[in-house]
mmCIF file of N, CA and C in Angstrom:
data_model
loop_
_atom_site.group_PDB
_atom_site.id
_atom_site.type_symbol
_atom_site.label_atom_id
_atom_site.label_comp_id
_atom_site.label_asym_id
_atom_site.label_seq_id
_atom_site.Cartn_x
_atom_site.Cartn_y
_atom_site.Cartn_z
ATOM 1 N N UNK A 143 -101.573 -0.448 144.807
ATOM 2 C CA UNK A 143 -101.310 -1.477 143.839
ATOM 3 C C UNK A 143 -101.969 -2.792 144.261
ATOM 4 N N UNK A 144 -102.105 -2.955 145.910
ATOM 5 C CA UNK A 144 -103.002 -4.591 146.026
ATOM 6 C C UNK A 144 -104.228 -4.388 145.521
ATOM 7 N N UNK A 145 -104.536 -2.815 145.643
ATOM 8 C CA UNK A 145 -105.765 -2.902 145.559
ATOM 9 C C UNK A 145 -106.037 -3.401 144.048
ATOM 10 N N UNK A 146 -105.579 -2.707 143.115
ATOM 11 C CA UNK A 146 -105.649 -3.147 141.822
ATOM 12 C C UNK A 146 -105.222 -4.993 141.506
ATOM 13 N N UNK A 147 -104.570 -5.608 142.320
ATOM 14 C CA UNK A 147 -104.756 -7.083 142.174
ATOM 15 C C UNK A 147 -105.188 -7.180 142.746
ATOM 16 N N UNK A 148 -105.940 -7.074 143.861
ATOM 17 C CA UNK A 148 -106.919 -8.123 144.156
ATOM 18 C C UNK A 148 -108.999 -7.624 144.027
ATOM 19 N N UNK A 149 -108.436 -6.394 142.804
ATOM 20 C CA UNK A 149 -109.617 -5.800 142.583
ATOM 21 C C UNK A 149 -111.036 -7.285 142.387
ATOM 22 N N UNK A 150 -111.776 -7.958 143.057
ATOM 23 C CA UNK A 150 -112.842 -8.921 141.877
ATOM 24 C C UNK A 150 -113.947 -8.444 140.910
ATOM 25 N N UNK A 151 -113.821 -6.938 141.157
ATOM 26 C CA UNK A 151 -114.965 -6.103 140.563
ATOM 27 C C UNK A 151 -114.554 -5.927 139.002
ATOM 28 N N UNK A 152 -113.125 -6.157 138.795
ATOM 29 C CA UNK A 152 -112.217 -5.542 137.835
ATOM 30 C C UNK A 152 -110.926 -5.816 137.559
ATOM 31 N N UNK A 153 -111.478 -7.672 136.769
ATOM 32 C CA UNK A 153 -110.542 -8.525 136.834
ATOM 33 C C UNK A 153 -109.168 -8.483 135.231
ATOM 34 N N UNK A 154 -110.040 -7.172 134.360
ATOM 35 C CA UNK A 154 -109.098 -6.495 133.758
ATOM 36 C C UNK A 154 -107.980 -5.720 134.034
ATOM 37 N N UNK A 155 -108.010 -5.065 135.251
ATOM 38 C CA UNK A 155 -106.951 -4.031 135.908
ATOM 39 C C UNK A 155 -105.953 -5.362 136.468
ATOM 40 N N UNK A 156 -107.062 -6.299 136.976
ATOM 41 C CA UNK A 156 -106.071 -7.455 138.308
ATOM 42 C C UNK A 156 -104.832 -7.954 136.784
ATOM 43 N N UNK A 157 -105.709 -8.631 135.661
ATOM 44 C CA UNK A 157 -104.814 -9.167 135.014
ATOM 45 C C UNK A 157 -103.601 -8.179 133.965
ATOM 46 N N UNK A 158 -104.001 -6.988 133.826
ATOM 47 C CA UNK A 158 -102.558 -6.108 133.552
ATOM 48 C C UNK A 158 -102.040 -5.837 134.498
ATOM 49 N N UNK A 159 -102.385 -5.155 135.927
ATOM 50 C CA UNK A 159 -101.494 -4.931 136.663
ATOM 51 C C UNK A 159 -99.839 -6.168 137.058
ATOM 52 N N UNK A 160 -101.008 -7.667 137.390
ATOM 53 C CA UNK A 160 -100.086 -8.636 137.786
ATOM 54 C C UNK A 160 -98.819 -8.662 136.200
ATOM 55 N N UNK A 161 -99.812 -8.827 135.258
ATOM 56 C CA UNK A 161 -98.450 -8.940 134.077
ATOM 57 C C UNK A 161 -97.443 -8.413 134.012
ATOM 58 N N UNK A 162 -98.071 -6.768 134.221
ATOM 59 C CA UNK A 162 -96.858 -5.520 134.125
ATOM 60 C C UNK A 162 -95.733 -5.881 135.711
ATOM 61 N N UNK A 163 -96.639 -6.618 136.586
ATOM 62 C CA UNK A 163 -95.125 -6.351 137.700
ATOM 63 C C UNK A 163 -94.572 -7.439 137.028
ATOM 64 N N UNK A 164 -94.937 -8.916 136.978
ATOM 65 C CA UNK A 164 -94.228 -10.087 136.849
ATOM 66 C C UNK A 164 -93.157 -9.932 135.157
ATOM 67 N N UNK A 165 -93.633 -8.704 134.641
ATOM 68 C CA UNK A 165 -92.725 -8.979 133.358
ATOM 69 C C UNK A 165 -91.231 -8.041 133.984
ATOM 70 N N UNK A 166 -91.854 -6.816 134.754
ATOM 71 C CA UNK A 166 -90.909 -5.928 135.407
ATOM 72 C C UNK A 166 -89.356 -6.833 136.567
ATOM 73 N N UNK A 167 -89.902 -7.843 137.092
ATOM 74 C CA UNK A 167 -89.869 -8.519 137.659
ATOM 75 C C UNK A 167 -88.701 -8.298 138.923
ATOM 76 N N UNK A 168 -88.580 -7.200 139.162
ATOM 77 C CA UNK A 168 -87.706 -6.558 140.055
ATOM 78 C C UNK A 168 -88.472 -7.180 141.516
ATOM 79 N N UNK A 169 -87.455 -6.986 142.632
ATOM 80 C CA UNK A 169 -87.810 -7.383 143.822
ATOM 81 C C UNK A 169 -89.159 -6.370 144.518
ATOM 82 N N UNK A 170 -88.841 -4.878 143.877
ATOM 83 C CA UNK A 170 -90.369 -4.387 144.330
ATOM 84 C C UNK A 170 -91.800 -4.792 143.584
ATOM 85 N N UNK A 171 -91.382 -5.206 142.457
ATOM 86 C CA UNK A 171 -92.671 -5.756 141.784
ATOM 87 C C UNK A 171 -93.061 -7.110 142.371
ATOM 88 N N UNK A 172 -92.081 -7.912 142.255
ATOM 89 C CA UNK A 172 -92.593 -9.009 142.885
ATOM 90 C C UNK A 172 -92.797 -9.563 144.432
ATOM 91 N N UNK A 173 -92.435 -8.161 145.432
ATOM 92 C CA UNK A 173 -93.063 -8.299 146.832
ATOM 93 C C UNK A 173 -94.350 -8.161 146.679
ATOM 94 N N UNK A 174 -94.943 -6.772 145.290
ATOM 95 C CA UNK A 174 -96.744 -6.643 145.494
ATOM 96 C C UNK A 174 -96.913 -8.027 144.716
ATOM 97 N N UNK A 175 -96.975 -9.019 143.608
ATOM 98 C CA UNK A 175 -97.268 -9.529 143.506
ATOM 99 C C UNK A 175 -96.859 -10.936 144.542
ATOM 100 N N UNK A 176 -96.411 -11.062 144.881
ATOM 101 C CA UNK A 176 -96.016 -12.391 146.323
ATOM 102 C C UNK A 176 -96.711 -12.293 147.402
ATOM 103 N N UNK A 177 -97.641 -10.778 147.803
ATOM 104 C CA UNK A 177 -98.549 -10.814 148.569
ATOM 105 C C UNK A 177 -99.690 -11.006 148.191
ATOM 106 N N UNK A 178 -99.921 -10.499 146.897
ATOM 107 C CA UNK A 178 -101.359 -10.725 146.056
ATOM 108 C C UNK A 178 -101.218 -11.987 146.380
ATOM 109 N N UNK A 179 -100.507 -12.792 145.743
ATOM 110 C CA UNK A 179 -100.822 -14.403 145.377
ATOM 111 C C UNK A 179 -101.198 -14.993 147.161
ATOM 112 N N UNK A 180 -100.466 -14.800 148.093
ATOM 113 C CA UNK A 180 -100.705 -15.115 149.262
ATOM 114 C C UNK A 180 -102.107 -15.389 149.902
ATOM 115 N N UNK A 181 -102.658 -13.579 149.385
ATOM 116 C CA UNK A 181 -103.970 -13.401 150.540
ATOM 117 C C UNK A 181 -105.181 -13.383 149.132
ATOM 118 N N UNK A 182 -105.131 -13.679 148.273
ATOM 119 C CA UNK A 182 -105.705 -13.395 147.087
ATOM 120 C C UNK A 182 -107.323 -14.284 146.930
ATOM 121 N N UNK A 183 -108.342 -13.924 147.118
ATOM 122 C CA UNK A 183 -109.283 -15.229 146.946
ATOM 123 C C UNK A 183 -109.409 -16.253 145.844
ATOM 124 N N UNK A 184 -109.710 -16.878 145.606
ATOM 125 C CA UNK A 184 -110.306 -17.893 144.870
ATOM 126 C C UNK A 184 -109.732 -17.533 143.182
ATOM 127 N N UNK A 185 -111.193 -16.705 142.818
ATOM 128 C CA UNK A 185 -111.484 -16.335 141.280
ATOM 129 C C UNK A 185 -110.320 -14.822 140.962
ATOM 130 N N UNK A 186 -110.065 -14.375 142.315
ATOM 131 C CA UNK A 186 -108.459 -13.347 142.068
ATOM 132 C C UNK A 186 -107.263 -14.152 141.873
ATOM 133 N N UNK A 187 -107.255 -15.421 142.509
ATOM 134 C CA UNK A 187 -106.170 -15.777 142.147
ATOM 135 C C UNK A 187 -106.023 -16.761 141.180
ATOM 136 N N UNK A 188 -107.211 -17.251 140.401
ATOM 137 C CA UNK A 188 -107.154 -17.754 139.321
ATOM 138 C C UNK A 188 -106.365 -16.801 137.841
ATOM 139 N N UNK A 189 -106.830 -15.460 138.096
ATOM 140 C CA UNK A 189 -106.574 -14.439 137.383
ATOM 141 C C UNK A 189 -104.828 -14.395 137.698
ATOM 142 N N UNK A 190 -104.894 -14.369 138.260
ATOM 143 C CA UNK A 190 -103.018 -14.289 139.121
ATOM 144 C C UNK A 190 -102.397 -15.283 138.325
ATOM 145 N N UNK A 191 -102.967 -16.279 138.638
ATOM 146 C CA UNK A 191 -102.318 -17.660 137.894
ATOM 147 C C UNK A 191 -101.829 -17.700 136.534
ATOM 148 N N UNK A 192 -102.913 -16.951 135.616
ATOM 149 C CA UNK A 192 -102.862 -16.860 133.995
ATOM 150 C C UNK A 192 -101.954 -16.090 133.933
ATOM 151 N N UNK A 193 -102.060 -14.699 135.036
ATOM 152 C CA UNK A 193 -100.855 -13.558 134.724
ATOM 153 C C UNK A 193 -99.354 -14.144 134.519
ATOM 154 N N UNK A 194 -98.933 -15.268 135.964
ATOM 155 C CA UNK A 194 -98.094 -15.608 136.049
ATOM 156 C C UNK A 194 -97.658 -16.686 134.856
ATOM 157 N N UNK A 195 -98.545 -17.721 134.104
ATOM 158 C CA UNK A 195 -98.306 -18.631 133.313
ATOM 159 C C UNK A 195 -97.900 -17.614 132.331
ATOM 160 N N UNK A 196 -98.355 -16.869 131.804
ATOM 161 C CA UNK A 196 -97.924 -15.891 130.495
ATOM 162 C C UNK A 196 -97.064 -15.418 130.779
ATOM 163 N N UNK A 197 -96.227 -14.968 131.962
ATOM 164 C CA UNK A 197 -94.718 -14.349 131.960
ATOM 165 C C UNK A 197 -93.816 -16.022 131.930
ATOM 166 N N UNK A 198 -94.647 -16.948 132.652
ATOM 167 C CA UNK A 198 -93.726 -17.935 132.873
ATOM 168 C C UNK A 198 -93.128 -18.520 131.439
ATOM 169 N N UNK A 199 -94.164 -18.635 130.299
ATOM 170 C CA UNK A 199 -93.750 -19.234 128.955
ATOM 171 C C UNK A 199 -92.816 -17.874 128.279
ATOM 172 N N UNK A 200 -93.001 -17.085 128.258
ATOM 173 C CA UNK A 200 -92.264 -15.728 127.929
ATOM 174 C C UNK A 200 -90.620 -15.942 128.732
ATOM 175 N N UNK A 201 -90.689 -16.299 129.935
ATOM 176 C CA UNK A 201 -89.338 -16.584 130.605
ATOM 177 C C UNK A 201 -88.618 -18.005 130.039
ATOM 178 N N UNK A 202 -89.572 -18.909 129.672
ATOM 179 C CA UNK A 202 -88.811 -20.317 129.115
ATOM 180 C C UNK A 202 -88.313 -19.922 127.623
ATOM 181 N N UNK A 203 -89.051 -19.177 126.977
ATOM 182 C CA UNK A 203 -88.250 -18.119 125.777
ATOM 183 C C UNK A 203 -87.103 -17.806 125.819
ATOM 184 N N UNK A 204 -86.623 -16.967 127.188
ATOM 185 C CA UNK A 204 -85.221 -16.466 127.341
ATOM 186 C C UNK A 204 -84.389 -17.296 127.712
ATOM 187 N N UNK A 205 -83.260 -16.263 128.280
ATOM 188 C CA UNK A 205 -82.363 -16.949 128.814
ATOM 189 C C UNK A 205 -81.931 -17.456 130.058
ATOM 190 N N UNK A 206 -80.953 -18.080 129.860
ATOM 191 C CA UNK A 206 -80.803 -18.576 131.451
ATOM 192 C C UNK A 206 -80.526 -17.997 132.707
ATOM 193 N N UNK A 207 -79.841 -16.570 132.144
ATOM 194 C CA UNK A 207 -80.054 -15.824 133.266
ATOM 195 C C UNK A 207 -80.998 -15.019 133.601
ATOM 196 N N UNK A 208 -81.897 -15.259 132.407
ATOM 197 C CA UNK A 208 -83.208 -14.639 132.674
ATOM 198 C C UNK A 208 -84.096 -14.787 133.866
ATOM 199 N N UNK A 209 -84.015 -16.130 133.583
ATOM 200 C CA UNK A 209 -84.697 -17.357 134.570
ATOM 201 C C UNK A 209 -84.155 -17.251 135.940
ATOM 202 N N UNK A 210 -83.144 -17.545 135.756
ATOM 203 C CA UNK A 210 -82.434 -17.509 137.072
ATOM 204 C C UNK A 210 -82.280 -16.236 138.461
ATOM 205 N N UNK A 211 -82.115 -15.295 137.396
ATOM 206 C CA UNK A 211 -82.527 -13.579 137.988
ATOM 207 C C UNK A 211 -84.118 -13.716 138.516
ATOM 208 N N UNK A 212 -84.876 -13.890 138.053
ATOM 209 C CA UNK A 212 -86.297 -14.276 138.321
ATOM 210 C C UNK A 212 -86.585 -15.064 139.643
ATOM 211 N N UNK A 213 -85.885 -16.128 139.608
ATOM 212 C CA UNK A 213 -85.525 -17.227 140.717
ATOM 213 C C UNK A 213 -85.077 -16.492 141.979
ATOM 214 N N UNK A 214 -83.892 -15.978 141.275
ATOM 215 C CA UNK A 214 -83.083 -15.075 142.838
ATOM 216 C C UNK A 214 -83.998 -13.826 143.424
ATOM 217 N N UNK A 215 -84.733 -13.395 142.349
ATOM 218 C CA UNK A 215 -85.682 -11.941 143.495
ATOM 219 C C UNK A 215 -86.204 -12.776 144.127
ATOM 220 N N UNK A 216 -87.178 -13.904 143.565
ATOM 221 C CA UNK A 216 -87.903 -14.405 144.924
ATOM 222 C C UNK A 216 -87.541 -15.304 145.997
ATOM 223 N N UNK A 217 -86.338 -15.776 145.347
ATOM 224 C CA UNK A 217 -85.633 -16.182 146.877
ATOM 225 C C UNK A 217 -85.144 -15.173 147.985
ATOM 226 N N UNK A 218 -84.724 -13.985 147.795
ATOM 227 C CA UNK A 218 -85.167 -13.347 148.084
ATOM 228 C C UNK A 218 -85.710 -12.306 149.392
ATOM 229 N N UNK A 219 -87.107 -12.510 148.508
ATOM 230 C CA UNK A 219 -88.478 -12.040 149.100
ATOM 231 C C UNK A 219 -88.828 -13.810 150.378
ATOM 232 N N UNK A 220 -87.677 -14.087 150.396
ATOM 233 C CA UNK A 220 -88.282 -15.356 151.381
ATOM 234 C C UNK A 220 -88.424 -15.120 152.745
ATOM 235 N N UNK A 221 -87.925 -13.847 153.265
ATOM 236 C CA UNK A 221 -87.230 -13.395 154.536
ATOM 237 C C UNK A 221 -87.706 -12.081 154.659
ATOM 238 N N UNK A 222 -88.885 -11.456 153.810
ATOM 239 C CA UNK A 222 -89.279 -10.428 153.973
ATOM 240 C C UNK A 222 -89.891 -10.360 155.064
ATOM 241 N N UNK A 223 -89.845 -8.943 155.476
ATOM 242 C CA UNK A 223 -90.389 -8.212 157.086
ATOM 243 C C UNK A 223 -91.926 -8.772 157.334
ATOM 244 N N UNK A 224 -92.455 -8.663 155.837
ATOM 245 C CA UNK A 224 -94.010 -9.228 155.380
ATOM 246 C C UNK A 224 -93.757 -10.370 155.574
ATOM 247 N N UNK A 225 -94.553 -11.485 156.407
ATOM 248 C CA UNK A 225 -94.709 -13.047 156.292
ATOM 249 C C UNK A 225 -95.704 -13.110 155.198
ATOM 250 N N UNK A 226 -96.632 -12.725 154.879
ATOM 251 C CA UNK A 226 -97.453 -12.935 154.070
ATOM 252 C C UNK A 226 -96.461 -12.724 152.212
ATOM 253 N N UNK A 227 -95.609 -11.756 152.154
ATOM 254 C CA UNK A 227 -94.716 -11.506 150.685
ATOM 255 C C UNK A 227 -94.042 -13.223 151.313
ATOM 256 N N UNK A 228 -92.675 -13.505 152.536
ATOM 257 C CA UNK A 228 -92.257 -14.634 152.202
ATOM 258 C C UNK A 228 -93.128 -15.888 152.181
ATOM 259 N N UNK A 229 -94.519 -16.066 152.539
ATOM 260 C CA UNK A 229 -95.027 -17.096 152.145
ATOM 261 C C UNK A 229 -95.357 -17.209 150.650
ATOM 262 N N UNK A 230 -96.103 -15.912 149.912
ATOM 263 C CA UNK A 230 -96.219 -15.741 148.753
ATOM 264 C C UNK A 230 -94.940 -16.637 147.788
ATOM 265 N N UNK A 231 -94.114 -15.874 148.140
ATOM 266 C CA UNK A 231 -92.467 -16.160 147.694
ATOM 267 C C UNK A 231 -92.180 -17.624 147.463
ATOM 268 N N UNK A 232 -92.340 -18.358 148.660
ATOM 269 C CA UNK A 232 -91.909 -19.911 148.735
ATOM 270 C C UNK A 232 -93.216 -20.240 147.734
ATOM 271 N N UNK A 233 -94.181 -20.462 147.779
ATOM 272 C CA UNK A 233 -95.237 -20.926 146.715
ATOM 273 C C UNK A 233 -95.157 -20.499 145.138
ATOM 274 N N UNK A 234 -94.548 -19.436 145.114
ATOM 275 C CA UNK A 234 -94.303 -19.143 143.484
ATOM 276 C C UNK A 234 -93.043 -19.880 143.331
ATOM 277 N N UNK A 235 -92.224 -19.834 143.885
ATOM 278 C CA UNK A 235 -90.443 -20.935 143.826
ATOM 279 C C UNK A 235 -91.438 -22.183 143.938
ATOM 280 N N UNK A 236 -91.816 -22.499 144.165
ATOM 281 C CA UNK A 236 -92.386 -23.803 143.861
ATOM 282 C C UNK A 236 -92.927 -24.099 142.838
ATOM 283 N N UNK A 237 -94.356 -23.206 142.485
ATOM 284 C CA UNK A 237 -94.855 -23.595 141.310
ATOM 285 C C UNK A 237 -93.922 -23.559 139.899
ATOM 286 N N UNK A 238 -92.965 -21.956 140.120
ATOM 287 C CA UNK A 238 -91.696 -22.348 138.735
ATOM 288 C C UNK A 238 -90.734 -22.751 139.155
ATOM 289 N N UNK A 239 -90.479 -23.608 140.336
ATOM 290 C CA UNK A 239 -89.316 -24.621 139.521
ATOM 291 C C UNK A 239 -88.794 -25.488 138.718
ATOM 292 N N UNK A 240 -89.952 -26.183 138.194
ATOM 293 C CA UNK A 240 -89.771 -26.986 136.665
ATOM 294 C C UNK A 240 -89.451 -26.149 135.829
ATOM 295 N N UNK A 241 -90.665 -25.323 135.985
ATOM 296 C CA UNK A 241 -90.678 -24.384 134.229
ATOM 297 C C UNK A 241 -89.619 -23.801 134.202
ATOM 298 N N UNK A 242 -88.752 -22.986 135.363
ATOM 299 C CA UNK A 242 -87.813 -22.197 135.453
ATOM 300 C C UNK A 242 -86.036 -22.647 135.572
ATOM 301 N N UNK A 243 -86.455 -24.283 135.577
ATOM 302 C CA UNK A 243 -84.911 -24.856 136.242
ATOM 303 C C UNK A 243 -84.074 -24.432 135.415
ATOM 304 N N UNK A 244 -82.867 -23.902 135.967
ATOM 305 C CA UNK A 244 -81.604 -23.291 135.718
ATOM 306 C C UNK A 244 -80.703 -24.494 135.570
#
């Protein structure tokens, strides 16, 4: 599955794969995506970015425990065995905490 995000050959697979975990948004989806975003280059993680903005406006849609459930997997993933998933982790809690405040 990293391989498919952080494909640059095949930035169609990168941008469904990331959608389908971040809409799934369970703690195993969002450990592969919290490492993608981590080690991800440049123009992969620009692609990452859009994935994530399109679940993020889709989540300001719902509800509050939508949001909030969202919030709690990746808090989380802050303490994972992976340093690279809890660094991922703290940088996405960052970028949605506006969009996501509970």
């Amino acid at each position: 599955m990293q391989a498919l995000l952080l494909d640059p050959g095949d930035t169609a697979v990168t941008d469904a794969a990331a959608e389908a975990l971040l809409r799934r948004g369970d703690a195993a989806a969002l450990r592969l995506f919290a490492r993608a975003w981590h080690v991800a280059e440049p123009e992969t993680a620009d692609h990452l970015s859009g994935a994530l903005s399109a679940v993020l406006f889709e989540l300001t849609r719902s509800t509050l425990q939508d949001r909030a459930r969202f919030q709690a997997v990746l808090q989380g993933l802050l303490t994972d065995a992976d340093s690279g998933v809890g660094v991922g982790a703290q940088d996405l809690l960052d970028r949605t905490a506006k969009t996501l405040s509970v």
